[in-house]
Short mmCIF file of C-alpha atoms in Angstrom, two decimals:
data_model
loop_
_atom_site.label_atom_id
_atom_site.label_comp_id
_atom_site.label_asym_id
_atom_site.label_seq_id
_atom_site.Cartn_x
_atom_site.Cartn_y
_atom_site.Cartn_z
CA MET A 1 101.71 65.91 75.86
CA GLU A 2 100.07 67.32 72.73
CA TRP A 3 96.64 66.14 73.90
CA TYR A 4 97.16 67.64 77.36
CA LEU A 5 98.03 71.01 75.84
CA LYS A 6 95.08 70.77 73.47
CA VAL A 7 92.70 70.41 76.42
CA VAL A 8 94.36 73.10 78.54
CA ARG A 9 95.13 75.65 75.83
CA ASP A 10 92.43 75.19 73.19
CA ASN A 11 89.51 73.80 75.23
CA TYR A 12 90.10 75.18 78.74
CA ALA A 13 86.40 75.55 79.62
CA ASN A 14 84.77 74.11 76.50
CA PHE A 15 81.87 71.94 77.65
CA ASN A 16 80.39 71.57 74.15
CA GLY A 17 81.25 68.97 71.57
CA ARG A 18 82.94 65.63 71.88
CA ALA A 19 86.34 64.35 73.06
CA ARG A 20 87.97 61.15 71.82
CA ARG A 21 89.17 58.48 74.23
CA LYS A 22 92.75 59.33 73.36
CA GLU A 23 92.26 63.01 74.20
CA TYR A 24 90.57 62.16 77.52
CA TRP A 25 93.01 59.52 78.71
CA MET A 26 96.15 61.34 77.57
CA TYR A 27 94.96 64.47 79.38
CA PHE A 28 94.38 62.53 82.60
CA LEU A 29 97.69 60.68 82.26
CA PHE A 30 99.69 63.91 82.13
CA HIS A 31 97.41 65.60 84.66
CA SER A 32 98.09 62.76 87.11
CA ILE A 33 101.85 62.84 86.45
CA PHE A 34 101.99 66.60 87.05
CA ALA A 35 99.77 66.37 90.14
CA PHE A 36 101.97 63.63 91.61
CA ALA A 37 105.15 65.61 90.86
CA ILE A 38 103.66 68.68 92.54
CA MET A 39 102.66 66.59 95.57
CA VAL A 40 106.23 65.28 95.88
CA PHE A 41 107.55 68.82 95.53
CA ASP A 42 105.12 70.01 98.24
CA VAL A 43 106.32 67.28 100.59
CA PHE A 44 109.93 68.15 99.80
CA ILE A 45 109.49 71.85 100.63
CA GLU A 46 107.02 71.10 103.46
CA ALA A 47 104.31 73.33 101.95
CA GLU A 48 101.41 71.18 103.25
CA PHE A 49 100.08 70.62 99.72
CA VAL A 50 99.36 74.31 99.06
CA ILE A 51 100.84 74.21 95.55
CA TYR A 52 99.01 70.93 94.84
CA TYR A 53 95.64 72.43 95.81
CA ILE A 54 96.31 75.50 93.67
CA TYR A 55 97.14 73.21 90.73
CA ILE A 56 93.92 71.20 91.25
CA ILE A 57 91.79 74.38 91.43
CA ILE A 58 93.39 75.85 88.29
CA PHE A 59 92.81 72.63 86.34
CA LEU A 60 89.31 71.91 87.66
CA PHE A 61 87.56 73.41 84.62
CA PRO A 62 89.63 71.62 81.96
CA SER A 63 89.18 68.33 83.82
CA LEU A 64 85.41 68.76 84.02
CA ALA A 65 85.23 69.98 80.43
CA VAL A 66 87.15 67.04 78.95
CA GLY A 67 85.13 64.62 81.10
CA ILE A 68 81.84 66.07 79.91
CA ARG A 69 82.99 66.11 76.28
CA ARG A 70 84.11 62.46 76.67
CA LEU A 71 80.65 61.51 77.94
CA HIS A 72 79.16 63.43 75.00
CA ASP A 73 81.27 61.31 72.66
CA THR A 74 79.61 58.17 74.05
CA ASP A 75 76.18 59.87 73.65
CA HIS A 76 75.69 60.43 77.39
CA SER A 77 74.85 63.68 79.11
CA GLY A 78 77.56 65.47 81.05
CA TRP A 79 75.34 65.21 84.11
CA TRP A 80 76.53 61.61 84.44
CA LEU A 81 79.71 63.02 86.03
CA LEU A 82 77.59 63.84 89.09
CA PHE A 83 76.62 60.17 89.25
CA GLY A 84 80.30 59.54 89.96
CA ALA A 85 79.68 60.84 93.50
CA VAL A 86 77.52 57.80 94.32
CA PRO A 87 79.73 55.38 96.29
CA LEU A 88 81.05 52.30 94.44
CA VAL A 89 78.54 52.26 91.57
CA GLY A 90 79.01 55.87 90.42
CA PRO A 91 82.75 55.92 89.73
CA LEU A 92 82.58 52.49 88.10
CA THR A 93 79.76 53.60 85.78
CA VAL A 94 81.55 56.81 84.76
CA PHE A 95 84.77 54.82 84.21
CA VAL A 96 82.94 52.39 81.90
CA PHE A 97 81.34 55.27 79.99
CA THR A 98 84.73 56.93 79.45
CA CYS A 99 86.19 53.63 78.22
CA LEU A 100 83.46 53.05 75.63
CA ASP A 101 84.19 53.71 71.97
CA SER A 102 82.79 56.79 70.27
CA THR A 103 79.26 56.79 68.96
CA PRO A 104 79.66 56.28 65.21
CA GLY A 105 78.73 59.27 63.09
CA SER A 106 77.24 62.44 64.47
CA ASN A 107 75.15 62.54 67.61
CA LYS A 108 73.25 65.32 69.37
CA TYR A 109 76.53 66.71 70.75
CA GLY A 110 78.29 67.11 67.41
CA PRO A 111 80.25 65.27 64.73
CA ASN A 112 82.44 62.29 65.58
CA PRO A 113 85.96 63.62 66.35
CA LYS A 114 87.50 60.42 64.96
CA ALA A 115 85.89 61.12 61.59
CA ILE A 116 87.15 64.71 61.62
CA ILE A 117 90.70 63.63 62.43
CA SER A 118 90.71 60.76 59.92
CA ASN A 119 89.55 63.15 57.17
CA VAL A 120 92.46 65.45 57.99
CA GLU A 121 94.94 62.58 58.14
CA GLN A 122 93.67 60.65 55.17
CA GLU A 123 96.92 60.81 53.22
CA THR A 124 99.63 58.40 54.29
CA ILE A 125 103.04 58.48 52.68
CA ILE A 126 105.15 55.37 53.09
CA GLU A 127 108.83 55.81 52.35
CA GLN A 128 110.82 52.78 51.28
CA GLU A 129 114.13 52.06 49.67
CA PRO A 130 114.24 53.39 46.09
CA VAL A 131 113.42 50.90 43.35
CA TYR A 132 115.57 50.88 40.23
CA GLN A 133 114.16 49.91 36.88
CA THR A 134 116.30 48.99 33.89
CA LYS A 135 115.22 49.75 30.33
CA ASN A 136 116.80 48.20 27.28
CA GLU A 137 117.00 50.57 24.35
CA ASP A 138 117.87 49.88 20.71
CA SER A 139 121.56 50.40 21.36
CA HIS A 140 121.44 47.60 23.95
CA ASP A 141 122.71 50.02 26.60
CA GLU A 142 120.91 49.76 29.90
CA GLN A 143 119.43 52.94 31.26
CA ILE A 144 118.68 52.90 34.99
CA THR A 145 115.90 55.11 36.26
CA LYS A 146 115.02 55.67 39.88
CA LEU A 147 111.37 55.27 40.91
CA ASN A 148 110.47 56.88 44.19
CA PRO A 149 107.90 54.69 45.92
CA ILE A 150 105.09 56.82 47.31
CA VAL A 151 101.83 55.30 48.43
CA LEU A 152 98.83 57.59 48.77
CA ASN A 153 96.25 55.93 50.97
CA ILE A 154 92.82 57.60 51.06
CA GLU A 155 90.67 56.09 53.80
CA SER A 156 87.28 57.58 52.97
CA GLY A 157 85.34 59.36 50.26
CA GLU A 158 84.81 58.63 46.60
CA ASN A 159 88.55 58.20 45.95
CA LYS A 160 88.99 55.51 48.61
CA GLY A 161 91.94 53.18 48.06
CA SER A 162 95.70 53.10 47.62
CA PHE A 163 97.47 54.61 44.65
CA TYR A 164 101.00 53.93 43.47
CA PRO A 165 103.14 55.92 41.04
CA VAL A 166 103.18 54.74 37.44
CA SER A 167 106.40 54.83 35.46
CA GLY A 168 106.19 56.11 31.91
#
């Protein structure tokens, strides 16, 4: 649902840039669910699909925008959406283009959205059961200290790797 709202709220008519596969397919999943629910509601109230057509018209721009940005992500022009009107071959070609993985790195349409998101989400904290460490001191009494396991995983950059806490 978050990806659907991102397209509708933040990128309503944004035809520039790139859209990840996840953004595109999650938008169309929820768009299809809502469209189907509205169709069922229209049949139930015998409205002859009036509400459905209003919904489709309102969400025409976000659908086109996310489709064009998805094609940009695969380094294809947004004009390829028009090729989808060619019977049989067109929709299949556009479907394949939208299923392709992102072009690595930046392309003429902007930076790779996967790289932007992975830079934001480069810290991963893994919580586990606490580990107890015993220390023997001169008095032969055992002192138990609690070590909180935190793993910092940096996926890119000069500090790439996993780091664990060190007990003193």
